[in-house]
mmCIF file of C-alpha atoms in Angstrom:
data_model
loop_
_atom_site.group_PDB
_atom_site.id
_atom_site.type_symbol
_atom_site.label_atom_id
_atom_site.label_comp_id
_atom_site.label_asym_id
_atom_site.label_seq_id
_atom_site.Cartn_x
_atom_site.Cartn_y
_atom_site.Cartn_z
ATOM 1 C CA MET A 1462 2.293 -36.189 -9.307
ATOM 2 C CA GLN A 1463 5.558 -35.006 -7.840
ATOM 3 C CA LEU A 1464 6.265 -34.912 -4.121
ATOM 4 C CA PRO A 1465 6.847 -31.242 -3.187
ATOM 5 C CA ASN A 1466 8.016 -32.008 0.346
ATOM 6 C CA LYS A 1467 11.756 -32.174 0.842
ATOM 7 C CA LEU A 1468 12.603 -35.643 2.157
ATOM 8 C CA LEU A 1469 15.551 -35.519 4.548
ATOM 9 C CA HIS A 1470 18.152 -38.222 3.946
ATOM 10 C CA ASP A 1471 21.055 -37.156 6.167
ATOM 11 C CA TYR A 1472 20.115 -39.534 8.955
ATOM 12 C CA ARG A 1473 23.368 -39.016 10.851
ATOM 13 C CA ARG A 1474 22.288 -35.460 11.733
ATOM 14 C CA LEU A 1475 18.830 -36.330 13.058
ATOM 15 C CA LEU A 1476 19.923 -36.562 16.686
ATOM 16 C CA ARG A 1477 21.366 -33.046 16.439
ATOM 17 C CA LEU A 1478 18.055 -31.891 14.958
ATOM 18 C CA ILE A 1479 16.111 -33.504 17.807
ATOM 19 C CA ASN A 1480 18.441 -32.042 20.428
ATOM 20 C CA SER A 1481 18.121 -28.571 18.861
ATOM 21 C CA GLY A 1482 14.453 -28.487 19.884
ATOM 22 C CA ALA A 1483 12.961 -29.346 16.495
ATOM 23 C CA VAL A 1484 9.287 -30.271 16.481
ATOM 24 C CA PHE A 1485 8.194 -33.318 14.493
ATOM 25 C CA THR A 1486 4.752 -34.549 13.494
ATOM 26 C CA ALA A 1487 4.276 -38.223 12.700
ATOM 27 C CA VAL A 1488 1.473 -38.503 10.133
ATOM 28 C CA ASP A 1489 -0.540 -41.421 8.820
ATOM 29 C CA THR A 1490 -3.524 -41.698 6.515
ATOM 30 C CA GLU A 1491 -6.059 -44.388 5.813
ATOM 31 C CA THR A 1492 -7.402 -44.330 2.275
ATOM 32 C CA THR A 1493 -9.951 -45.870 -0.089
ATOM 33 C CA GLY A 1494 -7.203 -47.253 -2.318
ATOM 34 C CA LEU A 1495 -3.532 -47.183 -3.235
ATOM 35 C CA SER A 1496 -3.468 -44.427 -5.868
ATOM 36 C CA PRO A 1497 -3.694 -40.738 -4.908
ATOM 37 C CA GLU A 1498 -5.194 -40.080 -8.345
ATOM 38 C CA THR A 1499 -8.265 -42.233 -7.695
ATOM 39 C CA GLY A 1500 -8.270 -42.891 -3.937
ATOM 40 C CA ARG A 1501 -9.491 -40.633 -1.151
ATOM 41 C CA ILE A 1502 -8.377 -40.125 2.440
ATOM 42 C CA ILE A 1503 -10.796 -41.516 5.017
ATOM 43 C CA GLU A 1504 -8.735 -40.877 8.163
ATOM 44 C CA ILE A 1505 -5.806 -38.675 9.175
ATOM 45 C CA GLY A 1506 -3.884 -39.225 12.384
ATOM 46 C CA ALA A 1507 -0.939 -37.163 13.570
ATOM 47 C CA VAL A 1508 1.231 -37.075 16.678
ATOM 48 C CA LYS A 1509 3.280 -33.933 17.325
ATOM 49 C CA PHE A 1510 6.396 -34.510 19.418
ATOM 50 C CA ASP A 1511 9.842 -33.236 20.320
ATOM 51 C CA SER A 1512 12.679 -34.491 22.511
ATOM 52 C CA SER A 1513 10.490 -34.099 25.621
ATOM 53 C CA GLY A 1514 7.704 -36.363 24.294
ATOM 54 C CA VAL A 1515 4.242 -36.057 22.769
ATOM 55 C CA LEU A 1516 3.001 -32.474 22.485
ATOM 56 C CA ASP A 1517 -0.401 -32.982 20.856
ATOM 57 C CA VAL A 1518 -2.532 -35.423 18.849
ATOM 58 C CA PHE A 1519 -4.757 -34.922 15.796
ATOM 59 C CA ASP A 1520 -7.186 -37.643 14.709
ATOM 60 C CA THR A 1521 -10.268 -37.541 12.522
ATOM 61 C CA LEU A 1522 -12.307 -39.738 10.252
ATOM 62 C CA ILE A 1523 -13.149 -38.131 6.911
ATOM 63 C CA ASN A 1524 -16.167 -38.587 4.677
ATOM 64 C CA PRO A 1525 -14.635 -39.332 1.238
ATOM 65 C CA GLU A 1526 -17.975 -38.617 -0.483
ATOM 66 C CA CYS A 1527 -17.714 -41.984 -2.217
ATOM 67 C CA PRO A 1528 -18.168 -45.616 -1.131
ATOM 68 C CA ILE A 1529 -15.254 -47.233 0.697
ATOM 69 C CA PRO A 1530 -14.212 -50.414 -1.133
ATOM 70 C CA ALA A 1531 -14.426 -53.637 0.866
ATOM 71 C CA SER A 1532 -10.711 -54.222 0.199
ATOM 72 C CA SER A 1533 -9.897 -51.023 2.136
ATOM 73 C CA SER A 1534 -12.364 -51.719 4.941
ATOM 74 C CA ASN A 1535 -10.855 -55.191 5.342
ATOM 75 C CA ILE A 1536 -7.497 -53.577 6.152
ATOM 76 C CA ASN A 1537 -8.403 -50.523 8.225
ATOM 77 C CA HIS A 1538 -11.864 -51.590 9.458
ATOM 78 C CA ILE A 1539 -13.306 -48.189 8.507
ATOM 79 C CA THR A 1540 -16.782 -48.475 6.995
ATOM 80 C CA ASP A 1541 -19.143 -46.185 5.099
ATOM 81 C CA GLU A 1542 -21.330 -46.019 8.219
ATOM 82 C CA MET A 1543 -18.390 -44.827 10.338
ATOM 83 C CA VAL A 1544 -17.593 -41.885 8.028
ATOM 84 C CA ALA A 1545 -21.167 -40.962 7.053
ATOM 85 C CA SER A 1546 -21.385 -38.091 9.550
ATOM 86 C CA SER A 1547 -17.666 -37.208 9.465
ATOM 87 C CA PRO A 1548 -16.385 -33.948 7.970
ATOM 88 C CA VAL A 1549 -15.231 -33.768 4.344
ATOM 89 C CA ILE A 1550 -11.526 -33.243 3.691
ATOM 90 C CA LYS A 1551 -11.860 -29.563 2.765
ATOM 91 C CA SER A 1552 -13.247 -28.750 6.206
ATOM 92 C CA VAL A 1553 -10.514 -30.829 7.919
ATOM 93 C CA PHE A 1554 -7.556 -29.151 6.206
ATOM 94 C CA PRO A 1555 -7.592 -25.787 8.076
ATOM 95 C CA ASP A 1556 -7.217 -27.529 11.453
ATOM 96 C CA PHE A 1557 -4.774 -30.122 10.100
ATOM 97 C CA MET A 1558 -2.505 -27.528 8.459
ATOM 98 C CA THR A 1559 -2.529 -25.435 11.644
ATOM 99 C CA PHE A 1560 -1.717 -28.567 13.646
ATOM 100 C CA ILE A 1561 1.344 -29.529 11.584
ATOM 101 C CA GLY A 1562 2.521 -25.917 11.231
ATOM 102 C CA SER A 1563 6.168 -25.868 10.166
ATOM 103 C CA SER A 1564 7.051 -29.093 11.980
ATOM 104 C CA ILE A 1565 9.109 -31.786 10.275
ATOM 105 C CA LEU A 1566 6.792 -34.548 9.087
ATOM 106 C CA VAL A 1567 7.577 -38.177 9.846
ATOM 107 C CA ALA A 1568 5.786 -41.019 8.061
ATOM 108 C CA HIS A 1569 6.389 -44.675 7.309
ATOM 109 C CA ASN A 1570 6.584 -44.921 3.514
ATOM 110 C CA ALA A 1571 6.255 -41.136 3.503
ATOM 111 C CA PRO A 1572 5.672 -40.707 -0.241
ATOM 112 C CA PHE A 1573 2.370 -42.614 0.056
ATOM 113 C CA ASP A 1574 0.867 -40.414 2.778
ATOM 114 C CA LEU A 1575 2.344 -37.145 1.530
ATOM 115 C CA LEU A 1576 1.218 -37.716 -2.054
ATOM 116 C CA PHE A 1577 -2.314 -38.525 -0.852
ATOM 117 C CA ILE A 1578 -2.474 -35.418 1.346
ATOM 118 C CA ASN A 1579 -1.070 -33.185 -1.388
ATOM 119 C CA LYS A 1580 -3.467 -34.632 -3.979
ATOM 120 C CA GLU A 1581 -6.398 -33.896 -1.662
ATOM 121 C CA LEU A 1582 -5.042 -30.374 -1.122
ATOM 122 C CA GLU A 1583 -4.880 -29.954 -4.903
ATOM 123 C CA ARG A 1584 -8.501 -31.124 -5.252
ATOM 124 C CA CYS A 1585 -9.456 -28.486 -2.694
ATOM 125 C CA ARG A 1586 -7.472 -25.867 -4.640
ATOM 126 C CA LEU A 1587 -5.121 -25.386 -1.693
ATOM 127 C CA PRO A 1588 -1.312 -25.167 -1.844
ATOM 128 C CA PRO A 1589 0.723 -28.318 -1.153
ATOM 129 C CA MET A 1590 2.456 -28.880 2.165
ATOM 130 C CA ALA A 1591 5.925 -27.338 2.222
ATOM 131 C CA ASN A 1592 7.175 -29.169 5.320
ATOM 132 C CA LYS A 1593 10.399 -31.129 5.298
ATOM 133 C CA ALA A 1594 9.774 -34.829 5.863
ATOM 134 C CA ILE A 1595 11.478 -38.008 7.009
ATOM 135 C CA ASP A 1596 10.556 -41.463 5.743
ATOM 136 C CA THR A 1597 10.937 -43.976 8.581
ATOM 137 C CA LEU A 1598 10.805 -46.861 6.098
ATOM 138 C CA ASN A 1599 14.075 -45.659 4.543
ATOM 139 C CA LEU A 1600 15.431 -44.599 7.943
ATOM 140 C CA SER A 1601 14.825 -48.107 9.328
ATOM 141 C CA ARG A 1602 16.541 -49.672 6.299
ATOM 142 C CA TRP A 1603 19.567 -47.477 7.030
ATOM 143 C CA ALA A 1604 19.473 -48.113 10.797
ATOM 144 C CA TYR A 1605 18.818 -51.871 10.608
ATOM 145 C CA PRO A 1606 20.123 -53.113 7.241
ATOM 146 C CA SER A 1607 20.025 -56.767 8.324
ATOM 147 C CA ALA A 1608 16.401 -56.706 9.560
ATOM 148 C CA ALA A 1609 14.220 -59.302 7.857
ATOM 149 C CA HIS A 1610 11.488 -56.727 7.142
ATOM 150 C CA HIS A 1611 10.924 -53.012 7.563
ATOM 151 C CA SER A 1612 7.132 -52.760 7.726
ATOM 152 C CA LEU A 1613 5.689 -50.639 10.514
ATOM 153 C CA GLN A 1614 4.107 -53.622 12.261
ATOM 154 C CA TYR A 1615 7.237 -55.793 11.978
ATOM 155 C CA LEU A 1616 9.455 -53.042 13.400
ATOM 156 C CA ALA A 1617 6.996 -52.321 16.218
ATOM 157 C CA HIS A 1618 7.005 -56.005 17.192
ATOM 158 C CA ALA A 1619 10.810 -56.240 16.964
ATOM 159 C CA MET A 1620 11.197 -53.098 19.122
ATOM 160 C CA ASN A 1621 8.520 -54.099 21.661
ATOM 161 C CA ILE A 1622 6.432 -51.049 20.790
ATOM 162 C CA GLU A 1623 2.806 -51.599 21.744
ATOM 163 C CA VAL A 1624 0.407 -51.552 18.799
ATOM 164 C CA LYS A 1625 -3.082 -50.746 20.044
ATOM 165 C CA ASP A 1626 -5.015 -50.400 16.789
ATOM 166 C CA ALA A 1627 -3.005 -51.405 13.705
ATOM 167 C CA HIS A 1628 -3.991 -49.775 10.409
ATOM 168 C CA ARG A 1629 -5.779 -46.919 12.123
ATOM 169 C CA ALA A 1630 -4.160 -43.583 11.417
ATOM 170 C CA CYS A 1631 -3.575 -42.186 14.897
ATOM 171 C CA ASP A 1632 -2.116 -45.365 16.370
ATOM 172 C CA ASP A 1633 0.064 -45.939 13.305
ATOM 173 C CA ALA A 1634 1.328 -42.332 13.630
ATOM 174 C CA ARG A 1635 2.163 -42.916 17.303
ATOM 175 C CA VAL A 1636 3.982 -46.153 16.478
ATOM 176 C CA CYS A 1637 5.834 -44.352 13.675
ATOM 177 C CA SER A 1638 7.011 -41.627 16.079
ATOM 178 C CA GLU A 1639 8.325 -44.270 18.502
ATOM 179 C CA ILE A 1640 10.112 -46.155 15.714
ATOM 180 C CA PHE A 1641 11.670 -42.875 14.547
ATOM 181 C CA LEU A 1642 13.043 -42.088 18.004
ATOM 182 C CA ARG A 1643 14.272 -45.656 18.484
ATOM 183 C CA CYS A 1644 16.121 -45.600 15.139
ATOM 184 C CA ILE A 1645 17.845 -42.363 16.166
ATOM 185 C CA ARG A 1646 18.756 -43.649 19.620
ATOM 186 C CA ASP A 1647 20.085 -46.988 18.305
ATOM 187 C CA THR A 1648 22.161 -45.455 15.528
ATOM 188 C CA ASP A 1649 23.537 -42.725 17.793
ATOM 189 C CA SER A 1650 24.990 -45.302 20.190
ATOM 190 C CA VAL A 1651 26.599 -47.148 17.240
ATOM 191 C CA GLN A 1652 28.073 -43.910 15.808
ATOM 192 C CA LYS A 1653 29.700 -43.052 19.139
ATOM 193 C CA LYS A 1654 31.633 -46.352 19.282
#
């Protein structure tokens, strides 16, 4: 499956984009597996923000209509019991798509989350997301080429960003938004020298 979203790679212009009033939405998913073809989304978290700060938050568990493998529950601590009375993905999408609107999506390892969301949209016979997107994994590699690692949790620790609930979608989205802004701030100061 091809990624329809346009990933932005001109990182030097991101500060200008932020200062122009652009709205971003950091997005994270928790899933039943690693493949969008066979896995299902069990949680979506999103944090909408601009240069002034957080504008809104979206967070919901999703009933995948299949058992959650123990290997997934061991990572995200989401169980079958937790999602049993949660909405199915098709009923979540109208609110989620309204929430993200035309904002620029931000995700750590963006292809993973965007492919999962678009595969679920396809299953629901809905059009794919058309939003532009930024991958903070690649952004952090550009901003900090000598960093030992570029995982979300490693970067959060290195940047003293508080992680409240690792591997839960809404907190990971919040952390991602803070890492994004920090990468832009740090690289802007270097570019001005």
